[in-house]
Amino acid sequence: MPPIFRDDRMPPVPRRWKAVYLAGINHPEKPAPVSMLEYVSQRDAHGHGTHTASTAAGSVIPGASVLGFSTGVAQGMVPVAHITVYKVCLFNGFYRSDIVAGMDDAIRDGVDVLSLSLGGFPIPFSEDSIAIGSLRATERSVTVVCAAGNNGPVPSSVANEAPWIITVGASTLDRRFPAFVRMGNGRALYGESMYPGNHYLKSGGKEPELVYESGGETVAQFCLKGSLSEARIRGKMVVCDRGVNGRAEKGEAVR
């Protein structure tokens, strides 16, 4: 159990709580590449649910950092809150009916707050499963908090904008983590990275070759796990296209 989910000194579960928990299943639903792994339970195979659950109610963790950067206290919004996870999405997407069913289950179980990090661009409320489910929740005195989405900044890009939903957008940082890639022609590409090392110095001044895997049936340009050729990328700097899988997973695949 990650420290962020430790339940030391937590208050007891309310007696009105009605949820039935599924035992964690340690094997996937069916054989599949690691990048497409799914479990027949609330267990999280990809990290998004774990991330959002800890944001909502993760315990207080002093001295947290990422590779030594940004040392401080990590905690969720309400560290003493109990969390119940309802899985309504799988790797390949979701059905609107599953979202509504998950919200209905949570209401019947007796939750006080529903937190949903789901959604894309705004659609009419009559077609929006989250808007419909959250209206039922608010009618039963359940507070609904939703993510504003990852799109924009352009007009009409905020999702989950129904007036009965508390819609939360991402914040900005007051710091940068600069990283530079100096090309063979002298041009410097600016980016950001949490990697603290200097590849040029560690390699004894040897310039790494840049490689971009594309084509074929493995969609290697997205750096999916198992899609890259070790013989072609070993010792080289690999370019990965954005999308399909998470950026951390791309790095793991290259490593």
PDB file of N, CA and C in Angstrom, residues 203-248:
ATOM      1  N   SER A 203      28.324  10.435 -20.706  1.00  0.00           N
ATOM      2  CA  SER A 203      28.754   9.615 -21.836  1.00  0.00           C
ATOM      3  C   SER A 203      30.163   9.956 -22.291  1.00  0.00           C
ATOM      4  N   GLY A 204      30.875  10.768 -21.492  1.00  0.00           N
ATOM      5  CA  GLY A 204      32.239  11.133 -21.852  1.00  0.00           C
ATOM      6  C   GLY A 204      32.329  12.060 -23.040  1.00  0.00           C
ATOM      7  N   GLY A 205      31.304  12.858 -23.255  1.00  0.00           N
ATOM      8  CA  GLY A 205      31.315  13.815 -24.360  1.00  0.00           C
ATOM      9  C   GLY A 205      30.843  13.248 -25.679  1.00  0.00           C
ATOM     10  N   LYS A 206      30.379  11.985 -25.676  1.00  0.00           N
ATOM     11  CA  LYS A 206      29.896  11.372 -26.914  1.00  0.00           C
ATOM     12  C   LYS A 206      28.473  11.825 -27.203  1.00  0.00           C
ATOM     13  N   GLU A 207      28.242  12.304 -28.403  1.00  0.00           N
ATOM     14  CA  GLU A 207      26.912  12.775 -28.768  1.00  0.00           C
ATOM     15  C   GLU A 207      26.009  11.595 -29.107  1.00  0.00           C
ATOM     16  N   PRO A 208      24.844  11.488 -28.450  1.00  0.00           N
ATOM     17  CA  PRO A 208      23.943  10.366 -28.745  1.00  0.00           C
ATOM     18  C   PRO A 208      23.243  10.564 -30.087  1.00  0.00           C
ATOM     19  N   GLU A 209      23.000   9.466 -30.760  1.00  0.00           N
ATOM     20  CA  GLU A 209      22.265   9.511 -32.028  1.00  0.00           C
ATOM     21  C   GLU A 209      20.768   9.600 -31.739  1.00  0.00           C
ATOM     22  N   LEU A 210      20.069  10.385 -32.542  1.00  0.00           N
ATOM     23  CA  LEU A 210      18.630  10.553 -32.388  1.00  0.00           C
ATOM     24  C   LEU A 210      17.920   9.517 -33.256  1.00  0.00           C
ATOM     25  N   VAL A 211      16.913   8.836 -32.697  1.00  0.00           N
ATOM     26  CA  VAL A 211      16.203   7.820 -33.461  1.00  0.00           C
ATOM     27  C   VAL A 211      14.701   7.993 -33.252  1.00  0.00           C
ATOM     28  N   TYR A 212      13.954   7.809 -34.341  1.00  0.00           N
ATOM     29  CA  TYR A 212      12.486   7.916 -34.308  1.00  0.00           C
ATOM     30  C   TYR A 212      11.912   6.677 -34.966  1.00  0.00           C
ATOM     31  N   GLU A 213      11.310   5.809 -34.153  1.00  0.00           N
ATOM     32  CA  GLU A 213      10.737   4.571 -34.656  1.00  0.00           C
ATOM     33  C   GLU A 213       9.321   4.841 -35.165  1.00  0.00           C
ATOM     34  N   SER A 214       9.048   4.487 -36.407  1.00  0.00           N
ATOM     35  CA  SER A 214       7.706   4.691 -36.942  1.00  0.00           C
ATOM     36  C   SER A 214       7.427   3.632 -37.996  1.00  0.00           C
ATOM     37  N   GLY A 215       6.159   3.518 -38.357  1.00  0.00           N
ATOM     38  CA  GLY A 215       5.777   2.547 -39.361  1.00  0.00           C
ATOM     39  C   GLY A 215       5.533   1.177 -38.770  1.00  0.00           C
ATOM     40  N   GLY A 216       5.041   0.277 -39.608  1.00  0.00           N
ATOM     41  CA  GLY A 216       4.766  -1.074 -39.148  1.00  0.00           C
ATOM     42  C   GLY A 216       3.480  -1.161 -38.343  1.00  0.00           C
ATOM     43  N   GLU A 217       3.258  -2.311 -37.746  1.00  0.00           N
ATOM     44  CA  GLU A 217       2.012  -2.557 -37.011  1.00  0.00           C
ATOM     45  C   GLU A 217       2.151  -2.332 -35.506  1.00  0.00           C
ATOM     46  N   THR A 218       3.337  -1.993 -35.025  1.00  0.00           N
ATOM     47  CA  THR A 218       3.545  -1.879 -33.577  1.00  0.00           C
ATOM     48  C   THR A 218       3.325  -0.464 -33.056  1.00  0.00           C
ATOM     49  N   VAL A 219       2.998   0.482 -33.942  1.00  0.00           N
ATOM     50  CA  VAL A 219       2.856   1.904 -33.583  1.00  0.00           C
ATOM     51  C   VAL A 219       3.980   2.329 -32.636  1.00  0.00           C
ATOM     52  N   ALA A 220       5.204   2.019 -33.027  1.00  0.00           N
ATOM     53  CA  ALA A 220       6.357   2.295 -32.182  1.00  0.00           C
ATOM     54  C   ALA A 220       6.587   3.776 -31.988  1.00  0.00           C
ATOM     55  N   GLN A 221       6.010   4.613 -32.865  1.00  0.00           N
ATOM     56  CA  GLN A 221       6.228   6.051 -32.713  1.00  0.00           C
ATOM     57  C   GLN A 221       5.646   6.580 -31.408  1.00  0.00           C
ATOM     58  N   PHE A 222       4.693   5.831 -30.803  1.00  0.00           N
ATOM     59  CA  PHE A 222       4.124   6.232 -29.508  1.00  0.00           C
ATOM     60  C   PHE A 222       4.883   5.614 -28.339  1.00  0.00           C
ATOM     61  N   CYS A 223       5.903   4.812 -28.629  1.00  0.00           N
ATOM     62  CA  CYS A 223       6.708   4.161 -27.593  1.00  0.00           C
ATOM     63  C   CYS A 223       5.836   3.350 -26.632  1.00  0.00           C
ATOM     64  N   LEU A 224       4.983   2.522 -27.197  1.00  0.00           N
ATOM     65  CA  LEU A 224       4.219   1.582 -26.389  1.00  0.00           C
ATOM     66  C   LEU A 224       5.147   0.473 -25.904  1.00  0.00           C
ATOM     67  N   LYS A 225       4.844  -0.072 -24.742  1.00  0.00           N
ATOM     68  CA  LYS A 225       5.672  -1.153 -24.214  1.00  0.00           C
ATOM     69  C   LYS A 225       5.659  -2.333 -25.178  1.00  0.00           C
ATOM     70  N   GLY A 226       6.846  -2.830 -25.493  1.00  0.00           N
ATOM     71  CA  GLY A 226       6.965  -3.948 -26.398  1.00  0.00           C
ATOM     72  C   GLY A 226       6.991  -3.591 -27.868  1.00  0.00           C
ATOM     73  N   SER A 227       6.895  -2.302 -28.192  1.00  0.00           N
ATOM     74  CA  SER A 227       6.829  -1.900 -29.603  1.00  0.00           C
ATOM     75  C   SER A 227       8.185  -1.507 -30.185  1.00  0.00           C
ATOM     76  N   LEU A 228       9.177  -1.298 -29.329  1.00  0.00           N
ATOM     77  CA  LEU A 228      10.467  -0.781 -29.792  1.00  0.00           C
ATOM     78  C   LEU A 228      11.474  -1.900 -30.015  1.00  0.00           C
ATOM     79  N   SER A 229      12.386  -1.663 -30.944  1.00  0.00           N
ATOM     80  CA  SER A 229      13.447  -2.619 -31.232  1.00  0.00           C
ATOM     81  C   SER A 229      14.679  -2.261 -30.410  1.00  0.00           C
ATOM     82  N   GLU A 230      15.064  -3.164 -29.508  1.00  0.00           N
ATOM     83  CA  GLU A 230      16.234  -2.898 -28.661  1.00  0.00           C
ATOM     84  C   GLU A 230      17.486  -2.683 -29.504  1.00  0.00           C
ATOM     85  N   ALA A 231      17.607  -3.443 -30.593  1.00  0.00           N
ATOM     86  CA  ALA A 231      18.799  -3.335 -31.432  1.00  0.00           C
ATOM     87  C   ALA A 231      18.907  -1.960 -32.088  1.00  0.00           C
ATOM     88  N   ARG A 232      17.763  -1.359 -32.413  1.00  0.00           N
ATOM     89  CA  ARG A 232      17.794  -0.078 -33.122  1.00  0.00           C
ATOM     90  C   ARG A 232      17.904   1.128 -32.196  1.00  0.00           C
ATOM     91  N   ILE A 233      17.477   0.998 -30.938  1.00  0.00           N
ATOM     92  CA  ILE A 233      17.456   2.182 -30.076  1.00  0.00           C
ATOM     93  C   ILE A 233      18.514   2.159 -28.970  1.00  0.00           C
ATOM     94  N   ARG A 234      19.189   1.045 -28.746  1.00  0.00           N
ATOM     95  CA  ARG A 234      20.132   0.971 -27.626  1.00  0.00           C
ATOM     96  C   ARG A 234      21.185   2.067 -27.732  1.00  0.00           C
ATOM     97  N   GLY A 235      21.386   2.801 -26.621  1.00  0.00           N
ATOM     98  CA  GLY A 235      22.397   3.848 -26.563  1.00  0.00           C
ATOM     99  C   GLY A 235      22.039   5.108 -27.308  1.00  0.00           C
ATOM    100  N   LYS A 236      20.797   5.231 -27.777  1.00  0.00           N
ATOM    101  CA  LYS A 236      20.396   6.384 -28.565  1.00  0.00           C
ATOM    102  C   LYS A 236      19.320   7.193 -27.844  1.00  0.00           C
ATOM    103  N   MET A 237      19.097   8.403 -28.308  1.00  0.00           N
ATOM    104  CA  MET A 237      18.035   9.244 -27.776  1.00  0.00           C
ATOM    105  C   MET A 237      16.785   9.007 -28.619  1.00  0.00           C
ATOM    106  N   VAL A 238      15.691   8.586 -27.972  1.00  0.00           N
ATOM    107  CA  VAL A 238      14.494   8.154 -28.693  1.00  0.00           C
ATOM    108  C   VAL A 238      13.429   9.253 -28.650  1.00  0.00           C
ATOM    109  N   VAL A 239      12.886   9.568 -29.815  1.00  0.00           N
ATOM    110  CA  VAL A 239      11.787  10.520 -29.932  1.00  0.00           C
ATOM    111  C   VAL A 239      10.473   9.744 -29.907  1.00  0.00           C
ATOM    112  N   CYS A 240       9.545  10.146 -29.053  1.00  0.00           N
ATOM    113  CA  CYS A 240       8.239   9.493 -28.946  1.00  0.00           C
ATOM    114  C   CYS A 240       7.132  10.491 -29.256  1.00  0.00           C
ATOM    115  N   ASP A 241       6.148  10.085 -30.054  1.00  0.00           N
ATOM    116  CA  ASP A 241       4.992  10.927 -30.306  1.00  0.00           C
ATOM    117  C   ASP A 241       4.105  10.984 -29.074  1.00  0.00           C
ATOM    118  N   ARG A 242       3.429  12.099 -28.888  1.00  0.00           N
ATOM    119  CA  ARG A 242       2.493  12.255 -27.784  1.00  0.00           C
ATOM    120  C   ARG A 242       1.192  11.522 -28.103  1.00  0.00           C
ATOM    121  N   GLY A 243       0.542  11.009 -27.066  1.00  0.00           N
ATOM    122  CA  GLY A 243      -0.762  10.393 -27.223  1.00  0.00           C
ATOM    123  C   GLY A 243      -0.752   8.897 -26.986  1.00  0.00           C
ATOM    124  N   VAL A 244      -1.959   8.316 -26.906  1.00  0.00           N
ATOM    125  CA  VAL A 244      -2.242   6.887 -26.727  1.00  0.00           C
ATOM    126  C   VAL A 244      -1.899   6.417 -25.310  1.00  0.00           C
ATOM    127  N   ASN A 245      -0.625   6.510 -24.913  1.00  0.00           N
ATOM    128  CA  ASN A 245      -0.234   6.093 -23.564  1.00  0.00           C
ATOM    129  C   ASN A 245       0.397   7.270 -22.824  1.00  0.00           C
ATOM    130  N   GLY A 246       0.610   7.111 -21.530  1.00  0.00           N
ATOM    131  CA  GLY A 246       1.140   8.198 -20.713  1.00  0.00           C
ATOM    132  C   GLY A 246       2.623   8.428 -20.964  1.00  0.00           C
ATOM    133  N   ARG A 247       3.085   9.622 -20.631  1.00  0.00           N
ATOM    134  CA  ARG A 247       4.479   9.981 -20.879  1.00  0.00           C
ATOM    135  C   ARG A 247       5.441   9.148 -20.019  1.00  0.00           C
ATOM    136  N   ALA A 248       5.044   8.871 -18.784  1.00  0.00           N
ATOM    137  CA  ALA A 248       5.907   8.040 -17.942  1.00  0.00           C
ATOM    138  C   ALA A 248       6.014   6.630 -18.523  1.00  0.00           C
TER     139      ALA A 248
END
